[in-house]
Amino acid sequence: SAPVLDLTAPRPSGLLAVDASAGTGKTYALVALAVRAIAVGEVTADRLLLVTFTRAAAAELRDRLRTGLVAAAAGLAPDAASGADAAVPADAWVAALAAVPDAERAERAGRVRTALTAFDRATVTTLHGFCQTALGLAGLRTGTPPPRLVADTRPIARSALRDRLLARLLDPAAPPLAGDGAPDTVEGRLAAVLRAVLAAAGARPAPLGAADPATAEATAAFVAGAVEEFRRRLRADGASGFDDLVLDLHARLHAPGGDEVAAALRRQFRLVLVDEHQDTDAVQWAVLRRAFRADVGPAAPASDLVFVGDPKQSIYRFRGADVGAYLAARDEVDAVRVLDESHRAAPDLVAALNVLLRGADLGDGIAFTPVAAARGPVAGDRGAALELRWLAPGPDGYPAEWEGK
């Protein structure tokens, strides 16, 4: 198995994957890696990029990064107590930062204080926020204004779909669509398909379902046309939706001049840390890879990129997440580290789950990985740590106890 991530030691350079499990401290580890990189002079706050996948998570990550810098500044201060003399023992990674000769310790303290002063220049954002920033940077280089972000693109999608439906109703030669019926019913069904396609970056409609092949092909083509009309209206208005930000940056990075865009991003961000990477899709990973890791010439060396994730927690497939993208990215890494201690669950529960799930195959090559408990035993008799209840299936396949509920 891969080595445990040591937050008190230098981080492996290049592309690093950190495999985690629930409660093993993914965000804590990212913060420690970021603060250490600043303290040792590897990166300044304005050259640091931290990416996560919701605005709430980004706000929390930003707060915790500031807290980590404050803790490091306190631990590196000349008069900081250490060991048994400290009222509150410093975290191990902070203590390791301070365990150097006085002159180097003073330099590290100065870098951390500078980062706190310039904290607002650190970029802690969502993936879509990063794409918007990157498109703005690319626009400055090419003279192209960045797109205006439209938070709710549903009215634009609805009008594009309705206009295409109206044109089809006026065309007597138009082929039938799957599930033809009342106009409101057809519109509602096609609107659901359109929303699903737009919600997953890079998705396109496929001729599936119970309809005959010709009708299925016509329906898929109709939805594809509605998608294109939706995007055309956004472009005409100089606007972009959240998912279109990813597609726009992907196109910009892979178009002529994409190397220059990647080079500019690498000059801006020398260390990139990505949280919850199991929630990415193939297009999002392609953006990160092209922006920071692909070979674009000796004048633009790759940035270090660390992604932390737990494929066992990839639960957003309905929103376009693709655990295969995480696994493909992991195959390219220069090093793998693991987080193997649960800071959330009691030791007896951790032990019981390790026994229950030992050897479990979760699909896609994802295996259960046992973890240790970081917490001490809980005092008192609390009964069994884990209880399982088996419900016998009834005639319809569902447990009889569920009937009437």
mmCIF file of C-alpha atoms in Angstrom:
data_model
loop_
_atom_site.group_PDB
_atom_site.id
_atom_site.type_symbol
_atom_site.label_atom_id
_atom_site.label_comp_id
_atom_site.label_asym_id
_atom_site.label_seq_id
_atom_site.Cartn_x
_atom_site.Cartn_y
_atom_site.Cartn_z
ATOM 1 C CA SER A 1 0.000 0.000 0.000
ATOM 2 C CA ALA A 2 1.020 3.645 -0.424
ATOM 3 C CA PRO A 3 2.876 5.470 2.361
ATOM 4 C CA VAL A 4 0.979 7.600 4.838
ATOM 5 C CA LEU A 5 1.039 11.336 4.127
ATOM 6 C CA ASP A 6 3.558 12.877 6.540
ATOM 7 C CA LEU A 7 2.603 16.489 7.181
ATOM 8 C CA THR A 8 5.844 17.104 9.091
ATOM 9 C CA ALA A 9 8.050 16.267 6.094
ATOM 10 C CA PRO A 10 8.608 17.830 2.657
ATOM 11 C CA ARG A 11 5.825 17.075 0.201
ATOM 12 C CA PRO A 12 6.586 14.934 -2.861
ATOM 13 C CA SER A 13 6.873 17.224 -5.881
ATOM 14 C CA GLY A 14 4.948 16.976 -9.135
ATOM 15 C CA LEU A 15 1.489 15.419 -9.303
ATOM 16 C CA LEU A 16 0.521 13.974 -5.916
ATOM 17 C CA ALA A 17 -2.621 11.993 -5.107
ATOM 18 C CA VAL A 18 -3.768 11.739 -1.503
ATOM 19 C CA ASP A 19 -6.261 8.927 -0.970
ATOM 20 C CA ALA A 20 -8.562 9.525 1.971
ATOM 21 C CA SER A 21 -11.508 7.974 3.763
ATOM 22 C CA ALA A 22 -14.387 9.595 5.607
ATOM 23 C CA GLY A 23 -13.197 11.505 8.654
ATOM 24 C CA THR A 24 -9.465 11.148 7.925
ATOM 25 C CA GLY A 25 -8.846 14.894 7.715
ATOM 26 C CA LYS A 26 -8.781 15.808 4.015
ATOM 27 C CA THR A 27 -9.238 19.541 4.574
ATOM 28 C CA TYR A 28 -6.878 19.569 7.545
ATOM 29 C CA ALA A 29 -4.185 17.954 5.405
ATOM 30 C CA LEU A 30 -4.680 20.429 2.551
ATOM 31 C CA VAL A 31 -4.356 23.364 4.913
ATOM 32 C CA ALA A 32 -1.214 21.921 6.491
ATOM 33 C CA LEU A 33 0.341 21.346 3.056
ATOM 34 C CA ALA A 34 -0.495 24.897 1.972
ATOM 35 C CA VAL A 35 0.828 26.565 5.129
ATOM 36 C CA ARG A 36 4.016 24.489 5.099
ATOM 37 C CA ALA A 37 4.647 25.427 1.457
ATOM 38 C CA ILE A 38 4.331 29.106 2.380
ATOM 39 C CA ALA A 39 6.506 28.831 5.491
ATOM 40 C CA VAL A 40 9.419 27.067 3.779
ATOM 41 C CA GLY A 41 9.406 29.547 0.887
ATOM 42 C CA GLU A 42 8.080 27.244 -1.787
ATOM 43 C CA VAL A 43 5.201 29.547 -2.681
ATOM 44 C CA THR A 44 3.750 32.912 -1.672
ATOM 45 C CA ALA A 45 0.085 33.445 -0.871
ATOM 46 C CA ASP A 46 -0.643 35.061 -4.241
ATOM 47 C CA ARG A 47 0.795 32.051 -6.095
ATOM 48 C CA LEU A 48 -1.343 29.540 -4.218
ATOM 49 C CA LEU A 49 -4.565 28.048 -5.604
ATOM 50 C CA LEU A 50 -6.937 25.930 -3.524
ATOM 51 C CA VAL A 51 -9.940 24.465 -5.327
ATOM 52 C CA THR A 52 -12.997 22.693 -3.984
ATOM 53 C CA PHE A 53 -16.459 21.988 -5.346
ATOM 54 C CA THR A 54 -19.042 24.097 -3.515
ATOM 55 C CA ARG A 55 -19.048 27.725 -2.446
ATOM 56 C CA ALA A 56 -19.754 26.701 1.157
ATOM 57 C CA ALA A 57 -16.753 24.367 1.128
ATOM 58 C CA ALA A 58 -14.583 27.106 -0.394
ATOM 59 C CA ALA A 59 -15.609 29.542 2.342
ATOM 60 C CA GLU A 60 -14.780 26.968 5.021
ATOM 61 C CA LEU A 61 -11.464 26.134 3.364
ATOM 62 C CA ARG A 62 -10.529 29.806 3.264
ATOM 63 C CA ASP A 63 -11.317 30.229 6.960
ATOM 64 C CA ARG A 64 -9.317 27.152 7.860
ATOM 65 C CA LEU A 65 -6.351 28.304 5.774
ATOM 66 C CA ARG A 66 -6.302 31.583 7.695
ATOM 67 C CA THR A 67 -6.579 29.676 10.981
ATOM 68 C CA GLY A 68 -3.690 27.446 9.917
ATOM 69 C CA LEU A 69 -1.521 30.466 9.113
ATOM 70 C CA VAL A 70 -2.346 32.014 12.489
ATOM 71 C CA ALA A 71 -1.412 28.750 14.251
ATOM 72 C CA ALA A 72 1.870 28.557 12.331
ATOM 73 C CA ALA A 73 2.687 32.182 13.129
ATOM 74 C CA ALA A 74 2.119 31.508 16.837
ATOM 75 C CA GLY A 75 4.186 28.331 16.747
ATOM 76 C CA LEU A 76 7.076 30.042 14.928
ATOM 77 C CA ALA A 77 7.160 33.115 17.153
ATOM 78 C CA PRO A 78 10.506 33.543 19.025
ATOM 79 C CA ASP A 79 8.824 33.390 22.424
ATOM 80 C CA ALA A 80 6.522 30.453 21.597
ATOM 81 C CA ALA A 81 6.543 27.766 24.295
ATOM 82 C CA SER A 82 7.077 24.224 23.102
ATOM 83 C CA GLY A 83 6.674 20.690 24.291
ATOM 84 C CA ALA A 84 5.542 20.292 27.875
ATOM 85 C CA ASP A 85 5.851 24.059 28.474
ATOM 86 C CA ALA A 86 3.104 24.888 25.962
ATOM 87 C CA ALA A 87 -0.357 25.559 27.395
ATOM 88 C CA VAL A 88 -1.865 24.092 24.218
ATOM 89 C CA PRO A 89 0.514 21.745 22.380
ATOM 90 C CA ALA A 90 1.035 22.742 18.758
ATOM 91 C CA ASP A 91 -0.055 20.406 15.996
ATOM 92 C CA ALA A 92 2.761 18.109 14.915
ATOM 93 C CA TRP A 93 3.221 19.823 11.550
ATOM 94 C CA VAL A 94 3.516 23.242 13.229
ATOM 95 C CA ALA A 95 6.019 21.876 15.748
ATOM 96 C CA ALA A 96 8.048 20.409 12.874
ATOM 97 C CA LEU A 97 8.133 23.796 11.132
ATOM 98 C CA ALA A 98 9.542 25.353 14.306
ATOM 99 C CA ALA A 99 12.128 22.606 14.930
ATOM 100 C CA VAL A 100 14.888 24.320 12.910
ATOM 101 C CA PRO A 101 17.762 26.705 13.765
ATOM 102 C CA ASP A 102 16.696 30.141 14.994
ATOM 103 C CA ALA A 103 17.650 31.979 11.806
ATOM 104 C CA GLU A 104 15.608 29.662 9.591
ATOM 105 C CA ARG A 105 12.742 29.729 12.060
ATOM 106 C CA ALA A 106 12.706 33.526 11.884
ATOM 107 C CA GLU A 107 12.593 33.376 8.074
ATOM 108 C CA ARG A 108 9.667 30.969 8.187
ATOM 109 C CA ALA A 109 7.846 33.158 10.685
ATOM 110 C CA GLY A 110 8.364 36.177 8.417
ATOM 111 C CA ARG A 111 6.941 34.360 5.406
ATOM 112 C CA VAL A 112 3.863 33.299 7.362
ATOM 113 C CA ARG A 113 3.295 36.848 8.669
ATOM 114 C CA THR A 114 3.609 38.173 5.117
ATOM 115 C CA ALA A 115 1.050 35.612 3.933
ATOM 116 C CA LEU A 116 -1.380 36.720 6.635
ATOM 117 C CA THR A 117 -0.929 40.343 5.599
ATOM 118 C CA ALA A 118 -1.533 39.423 1.948
ATOM 119 C CA PHE A 119 -4.132 36.769 2.683
ATOM 120 C CA ASP A 120 -6.757 38.304 0.418
ATOM 121 C CA ARG A 121 -4.458 37.591 -2.532
ATOM 122 C CA ALA A 122 -4.657 33.833 -1.980
ATOM 123 C CA THR A 123 -7.101 32.164 -4.362
ATOM 124 C CA VAL A 124 -9.452 29.776 -2.570
ATOM 125 C CA THR A 125 -12.391 29.047 -4.806
ATOM 126 C CA THR A 126 -14.624 26.528 -6.512
ATOM 127 C CA LEU A 127 -13.624 24.874 -9.759
ATOM 128 C CA HIS A 128 -16.075 27.120 -11.596
ATOM 129 C CA GLY A 129 -14.630 30.152 -9.838
ATOM 130 C CA PHE A 130 -11.159 29.131 -10.983
ATOM 131 C CA CYS A 131 -12.409 28.754 -14.551
ATOM 132 C CA GLN A 132 -13.888 32.254 -14.438
ATOM 133 C CA THR A 133 -10.589 33.658 -13.117
ATOM 134 C CA ALA A 134 -8.617 31.772 -15.766
ATOM 135 C CA LEU A 135 -10.890 32.983 -18.573
ATOM 136 C CA GLY A 136 -10.408 36.541 -17.344
ATOM 137 C CA LEU A 137 -6.643 36.047 -17.388
ATOM 138 C CA ALA A 138 -6.836 34.563 -20.878
ATOM 139 C CA GLY A 139 -8.997 37.478 -22.025
ATOM 140 C CA LEU A 140 -6.410 39.991 -20.842
ATOM 141 C CA ARG A 141 -3.808 38.262 -23.028
ATOM 142 C CA THR A 142 -5.994 38.107 -26.140
ATOM 143 C CA GLY A 143 -8.092 41.236 -25.750
ATOM 144 C CA THR A 144 -11.235 39.129 -25.395
ATOM 145 C CA PRO A 145 -13.488 40.236 -22.529
ATOM 146 C CA PRO A 146 -14.343 37.484 -20.029
ATOM 147 C CA PRO A 147 -17.916 36.191 -20.179
ATOM 148 C CA ARG A 148 -20.583 37.650 -17.939
ATOM 149 C CA LEU A 149 -21.591 34.957 -15.480
ATOM 150 C CA VAL A 150 -25.304 34.129 -15.411
ATOM 151 C CA ALA A 151 -26.139 32.268 -12.209
ATOM 152 C CA ASP A 152 -29.507 30.970 -13.433
ATOM 153 C CA THR A 153 -29.542 29.966 -17.101
ATOM 154 C CA ARG A 154 -32.851 28.097 -16.907
ATOM 155 C CA PRO A 155 -34.936 30.856 -18.548
ATOM 156 C CA ILE A 156 -32.522 30.943 -21.506
ATOM 157 C CA ALA A 157 -32.645 27.148 -21.870
ATOM 158 C CA ARG A 158 -36.445 27.178 -21.612
ATOM 159 C CA SER A 159 -36.839 29.822 -24.307
ATOM 160 C CA ALA A 160 -34.421 28.010 -26.632
ATOM 161 C CA LEU A 161 -36.378 24.768 -26.213
ATOM 162 C CA ARG A 162 -39.779 26.411 -26.701
ATOM 163 C CA ASP A 163 -38.676 28.240 -29.846
ATOM 164 C CA ARG A 164 -37.408 25.001 -31.363
ATOM 165 C CA LEU A 165 -40.632 23.222 -30.407
ATOM 166 C CA LEU A 166 -42.690 25.984 -32.016
ATOM 167 C CA ALA A 167 -40.637 25.778 -35.214
ATOM 168 C CA ARG A 168 -41.141 22.013 -35.252
ATOM 169 C CA LEU A 169 -44.910 22.315 -34.783
ATOM 170 C CA LEU A 170 -45.019 24.626 -37.816
ATOM 171 C CA ASP A 171 -43.076 22.170 -39.953
ATOM 172 C CA PRO A 172 -45.371 19.431 -41.323
ATOM 173 C CA ALA A 173 -42.359 17.426 -42.505
ATOM 174 C CA ALA A 174 -40.757 17.265 -39.052
ATOM 175 C CA PRO A 175 -40.222 13.680 -37.827
ATOM 176 C CA PRO A 176 -42.058 12.584 -34.665
ATOM 177 C CA LEU A 177 -40.346 12.807 -31.295
ATOM 178 C CA ALA A 178 -40.274 10.126 -28.631
ATOM 179 C CA GLY A 179 -43.332 10.286 -26.383
ATOM 180 C CA ASP A 180 -45.304 12.662 -28.597
ATOM 181 C CA GLY A 181 -48.453 13.838 -26.843
ATOM 182 C CA ALA A 182 -49.862 17.047 -25.450
ATOM 183 C CA PRO A 183 -47.494 20.004 -26.034
ATOM 184 C CA ASP A 184 -47.012 20.623 -22.292
ATOM 185 C CA THR A 185 -46.162 16.950 -21.747
ATOM 186 C CA VAL A 186 -43.662 16.913 -24.618
ATOM 187 C CA GLU A 187 -42.064 20.151 -23.444
ATOM 188 C CA GLY A 188 -41.738 18.901 -19.879
ATOM 189 C CA ARG A 189 -40.156 15.637 -20.975
ATOM 190 C CA LEU A 190 -37.689 17.320 -23.350
ATOM 191 C CA ALA A 191 -36.890 20.019 -20.769
ATOM 192 C CA ALA A 192 -35.847 17.305 -18.304
ATOM 193 C CA VAL A 193 -33.523 15.767 -20.897
ATOM 194 C CA LEU A 194 -32.101 19.180 -21.770
ATOM 195 C CA ARG A 195 -31.405 19.958 -18.091
ATOM 196 C CA ALA A 196 -29.621 16.624 -17.668
ATOM 197 C CA VAL A 197 -27.404 17.260 -20.690
ATOM 198 C CA LEU A 198 -26.545 20.807 -19.616
ATOM 199 C CA ALA A 199 -25.777 19.691 -16.040
ATOM 200 C CA ALA A 200 -22.969 17.344 -17.140
ATOM 201 C CA ALA A 201 -20.029 19.025 -18.839
ATOM 202 C CA GLY A 202 -19.333 17.422 -22.196
ATOM 203 C CA ALA A 203 -22.531 15.332 -22.195
ATOM 204 C CA ARG A 204 -24.578 14.923 -25.343
ATOM 205 C CA PRO A 205 -27.979 13.308 -25.953
ATOM 206 C CA ALA A 206 -28.026 9.721 -27.174
ATOM 207 C CA PRO A 207 -30.817 7.933 -29.073
ATOM 208 C CA LEU A 208 -31.966 5.594 -26.311
ATOM 209 C CA GLY A 209 -35.316 4.434 -24.955
ATOM 210 C CA ALA A 210 -38.259 2.417 -26.145
ATOM 211 C CA ALA A 211 -38.896 4.476 -29.307
ATOM 212 C CA ASP A 212 -38.105 3.091 -32.747
ATOM 213 C CA PRO A 213 -34.573 3.970 -33.971
ATOM 214 C CA ALA A 214 -35.686 6.766 -36.326
ATOM 215 C CA THR A 215 -37.750 8.480 -33.620
ATOM 216 C CA ALA A 216 -34.970 8.067 -31.063
ATOM 217 C CA GLU A 217 -32.454 9.605 -33.486
ATOM 218 C CA ALA A 218 -34.819 12.500 -34.217
ATOM 219 C CA THR A 219 -35.352 13.151 -30.500
ATOM 220 C CA ALA A 220 -31.631 13.105 -29.738
ATOM 221 C CA ALA A 221 -30.977 15.465 -32.657
ATOM 222 C CA PHE A 222 -33.738 17.790 -31.465
ATOM 223 C CA VAL A 223 -32.248 18.019 -27.961
ATOM 224 C CA ALA A 224 -28.749 18.498 -29.403
ATOM 225 C CA GLY A 225 -30.115 21.382 -31.447
ATOM 226 C CA ALA A 226 -31.683 22.912 -28.350
ATOM 227 C CA VAL A 227 -28.332 22.656 -26.548
ATOM 228 C CA GLU A 228 -26.572 24.407 -29.430
ATOM 229 C CA GLU A 229 -29.248 27.123 -29.580
ATOM 230 C CA PHE A 230 -28.914 27.641 -25.818
ATOM 231 C CA ARG A 231 -25.148 28.059 -26.115
ATOM 232 C CA ARG A 232 -25.526 30.365 -29.135
ATOM 233 C CA ARG A 233 -27.819 32.666 -27.153
ATOM 234 C CA LEU A 234 -25.370 32.777 -24.255
ATOM 235 C CA ARG A 235 -22.475 33.646 -26.588
ATOM 236 C CA ALA A 236 -24.506 36.314 -28.366
ATOM 237 C CA ASP A 237 -25.160 37.933 -25.001
ATOM 238 C CA GLY A 238 -21.511 37.656 -23.911
ATOM 239 C CA ALA A 239 -22.654 35.445 -21.071
ATOM 240 C CA SER A 240 -21.815 32.041 -19.632
ATOM 241 C CA GLY A 241 -23.395 29.620 -17.179
ATOM 242 C CA PHE A 242 -21.440 27.801 -14.493
ATOM 243 C CA ASP A 243 -20.981 24.606 -16.509
ATOM 244 C CA ASP A 244 -20.152 26.596 -19.632
ATOM 245 C CA LEU A 245 -17.225 28.187 -17.782
ATOM 246 C CA VAL A 246 -15.557 24.774 -17.666
ATOM 247 C CA LEU A 247 -16.268 24.075 -21.336
ATOM 248 C CA ASP A 248 -15.100 27.562 -22.373
ATOM 249 C CA LEU A 249 -11.803 27.194 -20.524
ATOM 250 C CA HIS A 250 -11.342 23.676 -21.891
ATOM 251 C CA ALA A 251 -11.825 25.018 -25.425
ATOM 252 C CA ARG A 252 -9.479 27.955 -24.806
ATOM 253 C CA LEU A 253 -6.730 25.705 -23.431
ATOM 254 C CA HIS A 254 -6.962 23.288 -26.368
ATOM 255 C CA ALA A 255 -7.311 25.895 -29.115
ATOM 256 C CA PRO A 256 -4.386 27.622 -30.889
ATOM 257 C CA GLY A 257 -2.752 29.794 -28.257
ATOM 258 C CA GLY A 258 -3.696 27.365 -25.504
ATOM 259 C CA ASP A 259 -0.052 26.852 -24.549
ATOM 260 C CA GLU A 260 0.246 30.569 -23.781
ATOM 261 C CA VAL A 261 -2.887 30.455 -21.628
ATOM 262 C CA ALA A 262 -1.484 27.467 -19.688
ATOM 263 C CA ALA A 263 1.861 29.218 -19.290
ATOM 264 C CA ALA A 264 0.157 32.300 -17.849
ATOM 265 C CA LEU A 265 -1.779 30.152 -15.363
ATOM 266 C CA ARG A 266 1.411 28.396 -14.273
ATOM 267 C CA ARG A 267 3.161 31.698 -13.680
ATOM 268 C CA GLN A 268 0.202 32.777 -11.584
ATOM 269 C CA PHE A 269 -0.243 29.549 -9.596
ATOM 270 C CA ARG A 270 2.838 27.517 -8.660
ATOM 271 C CA LEU A 271 1.044 25.212 -6.197
ATOM 272 C CA VAL A 272 -2.463 23.899 -6.829
ATOM 273 C CA LEU A 273 -4.374 21.952 -4.178
ATOM 274 C CA VAL A 274 -7.686 20.312 -5.132
ATOM 275 C CA ASP A 275 -10.116 19.018 -2.528
ATOM 276 C CA GLU A 276 -12.893 16.442 -3.109
ATOM 277 C CA HIS A 277 -11.337 15.418 -6.395
ATOM 278 C CA GLN A 278 -13.630 12.388 -6.656
ATOM 279 C CA ASP A 279 -16.388 14.833 -7.627
ATOM 280 C CA THR A 280 -14.693 15.923 -10.857
ATOM 281 C CA ASP A 281 -15.652 14.814 -14.342
ATOM 282 C CA ALA A 282 -13.433 14.091 -17.346
ATOM 283 C CA VAL A 283 -13.676 17.629 -18.750
ATOM 284 C CA GLN A 284 -12.797 19.242 -15.408
ATOM 285 C CA TRP A 285 -9.769 16.986 -14.982
ATOM 286 C CA ALA A 286 -8.708 17.732 -18.566
ATOM 287 C CA VAL A 287 -8.799 21.453 -17.713
ATOM 288 C CA LEU A 288 -6.622 21.024 -14.612
ATOM 289 C CA ARG A 289 -4.222 18.689 -16.380
ATOM 290 C CA ARG A 290 -3.779 20.933 -19.406
ATOM 291 C CA ALA A 291 -3.506 24.086 -17.320
ATOM 292 C CA PHE A 292 -0.905 22.847 -14.855
ATOM 293 C CA ARG A 293 0.678 19.526 -15.838
ATOM 294 C CA ALA A 294 0.793 18.961 -19.614
ATOM 295 C CA ASP A 295 4.013 19.708 -21.492
ATOM 296 C CA VAL A 296 3.712 23.169 -23.067
ATOM 297 C CA GLY A 297 7.427 23.821 -23.478
ATOM 298 C CA PRO A 298 10.459 24.550 -21.280
ATOM 299 C CA ALA A 299 9.437 28.177 -20.733
ATOM 300 C CA ALA A 300 6.408 27.053 -18.717
ATOM 301 C CA PRO A 301 7.364 24.297 -16.266
ATOM 302 C CA ALA A 302 4.501 22.384 -14.709
ATOM 303 C CA SER A 303 3.073 23.561 -11.409
ATOM 304 C CA ASP A 304 2.891 21.166 -8.488
ATOM 305 C CA LEU A 305 -0.635 19.778 -8.215
ATOM 306 C CA VAL A 306 -2.035 17.883 -5.239
ATOM 307 C CA PHE A 307 -5.465 16.328 -5.290
ATOM 308 C CA VAL A 308 -7.184 14.817 -2.290
ATOM 309 C CA GLY A 309 -10.161 12.554 -2.706
ATOM 310 C CA ASP A 310 -12.036 9.474 -1.645
ATOM 311 C CA PRO A 311 -13.564 7.534 -4.553
ATOM 312 C CA LYS A 312 -15.760 5.714 -2.035
ATOM 313 C CA GLN A 313 -17.567 9.040 -1.514
ATOM 314 C CA SER A 314 -18.190 9.836 -5.178
ATOM 315 C CA ILE A 315 -21.934 10.430 -4.914
ATOM 316 C CA TYR A 316 -22.598 13.198 -7.440
ATOM 317 C CA ARG A 317 -22.901 11.214 -10.646
ATOM 318 C CA PHE A 318 -26.370 12.706 -11.154
ATOM 319 C CA ARG A 319 -24.592 16.088 -11.365
ATOM 320 C CA GLY A 320 -21.960 14.874 -13.828
ATOM 321 C CA ALA A 321 -19.244 13.656 -11.454
ATOM 322 C CA ASP A 322 -17.296 10.735 -12.899
ATOM 323 C CA VAL A 323 -15.251 8.621 -10.522
ATOM 324 C CA GLY A 324 -13.497 7.246 -13.610
ATOM 325 C CA ALA A 325 -11.925 10.683 -14.085
ATOM 326 C CA TYR A 326 -10.485 10.475 -10.568
ATOM 327 C CA LEU A 327 -9.110 7.001 -11.177
ATOM 328 C CA ALA A 328 -7.635 8.054 -14.543
ATOM 329 C CA ALA A 329 -5.938 11.029 -12.896
ATOM 330 C CA ARG A 330 -4.559 8.775 -10.194
ATOM 331 C CA ASP A 331 -2.902 6.612 -12.852
ATOM 332 C CA GLU A 332 -0.822 9.627 -13.951
ATOM 333 C CA VAL A 333 0.543 10.703 -10.585
ATOM 334 C CA ASP A 334 4.172 10.931 -9.558
ATOM 335 C CA ALA A 335 3.394 9.829 -6.007
ATOM 336 C CA VAL A 336 0.502 8.532 -3.885
ATOM 337 C CA ARG A 337 0.011 9.073 -0.191
ATOM 338 C CA VAL A 338 -2.844 8.000 2.092
ATOM 339 C CA LEU A 339 -4.674 9.367 5.118
ATOM 340 C CA ASP A 340 -5.316 6.350 7.321
ATOM 341 C CA GLU A 341 -6.644 7.628 10.668
ATOM 342 C CA SER A 342 -10.285 8.399 11.374
ATOM 343 C CA HIS A 343 -10.677 11.486 13.563
ATOM 344 C CA ARG A 344 -14.450 11.241 13.583
ATOM 345 C CA ALA A 345 -15.514 7.772 14.790
ATOM 346 C CA ALA A 346 -14.942 5.969 18.067
ATOM 347 C CA PRO A 347 -12.325 3.183 18.049
ATOM 348 C CA ASP A 348 -14.816 0.344 18.573
ATOM 349 C CA LEU A 349 -16.921 1.507 15.620
ATOM 350 C CA VAL A 350 -13.845 1.843 13.394
ATOM 351 C CA ALA A 351 -12.767 -1.672 14.326
ATOM 352 C CA ALA A 352 -16.237 -3.096 13.637
ATOM 353 C CA LEU A 353 -16.459 -1.415 10.222
ATOM 354 C CA ASN A 354 -12.987 -2.646 9.306
ATOM 355 C CA VAL A 355 -14.157 -6.214 9.965
ATOM 356 C CA LEU A 356 -17.478 -5.782 8.172
ATOM 357 C CA LEU A 357 -16.012 -4.214 5.022
ATOM 358 C CA ARG A 358 -12.705 -6.049 4.834
ATOM 359 C CA GLY A 359 -12.062 -7.122 1.242
ATOM 360 C CA ALA A 360 -15.147 -5.332 -0.108
ATOM 361 C CA ASP A 361 -15.032 -4.487 -3.824
ATOM 362 C CA LEU A 362 -16.953 -1.275 -4.452
ATOM 363 C CA GLY A 363 -16.692 -1.431 -8.243
ATOM 364 C CA ASP A 364 -14.474 0.404 -10.736
ATOM 365 C CA GLY A 365 -11.435 -1.072 -9.022
ATOM 366 C CA ILE A 366 -12.264 0.746 -5.768
ATOM 367 C CA ALA A 367 -11.499 -1.338 -2.716
ATOM 368 C CA PHE A 368 -12.241 -0.690 0.934
ATOM 369 C CA THR A 369 -9.167 0.462 2.841
ATOM 370 C CA PRO A 370 -9.059 -0.146 6.611
ATOM 371 C CA VAL A 371 -8.289 2.857 8.808
ATOM 372 C CA ALA A 372 -7.156 3.292 12.392
ATOM 373 C CA ALA A 373 -8.909 5.362 15.041
ATOM 374 C CA ALA A 374 -7.196 8.571 16.072
ATOM 375 C CA ARG A 375 -9.518 9.082 19.051
ATOM 376 C CA GLY A 376 -9.152 7.324 22.372
ATOM 377 C CA PRO A 377 -11.725 4.861 23.754
ATOM 378 C CA VAL A 378 -15.069 6.245 24.892
ATOM 379 C CA ALA A 379 -15.673 5.698 28.604
ATOM 380 C CA GLY A 380 -18.679 3.776 29.833
ATOM 381 C CA ASP A 381 -20.755 0.887 28.564
ATOM 382 C CA ARG A 382 -22.270 2.013 25.295
ATOM 383 C CA GLY A 383 -23.402 -1.363 24.014
ATOM 384 C CA ALA A 384 -22.371 -2.873 20.699
ATOM 385 C CA ALA A 385 -20.456 -0.546 18.403
ATOM 386 C CA LEU A 386 -22.314 -1.801 15.338
ATOM 387 C CA GLU A 387 -25.595 -3.661 15.012
ATOM 388 C CA LEU A 388 -26.947 -5.181 11.790
ATOM 389 C CA ARG A 389 -30.607 -5.990 11.204
ATOM 390 C CA TRP A 390 -31.670 -8.327 8.435
ATOM 391 C CA LEU A 391 -35.138 -7.753 6.983
ATOM 392 C CA ALA A 392 -36.569 -10.741 5.127
ATOM 393 C CA PRO A 393 -37.944 -9.805 1.694
ATOM 394 C CA GLY A 394 -41.661 -10.084 1.051
ATOM 395 C CA PRO A 395 -43.365 -11.286 -2.165
ATOM 396 C CA ASP A 396 -42.608 -8.019 -3.979
ATOM 397 C CA GLY A 397 -38.929 -8.147 -3.052
ATOM 398 C CA TYR A 398 -39.181 -5.466 -0.393
ATOM 399 C CA PRO A 399 -38.990 -6.236 3.344
ATOM 400 C CA ALA A 400 -42.406 -7.064 4.768
ATOM 401 C CA GLU A 401 -41.737 -4.587 7.612
ATOM 402 C CA TRP A 402 -41.877 -1.746 5.057
ATOM 403 C CA GLU A 403 -45.489 -2.436 4.070
ATOM 404 C CA GLY A 404 -47.756 0.489 4.781
ATOM 405 C CA LYS A 405 -44.817 2.798 5.575
#
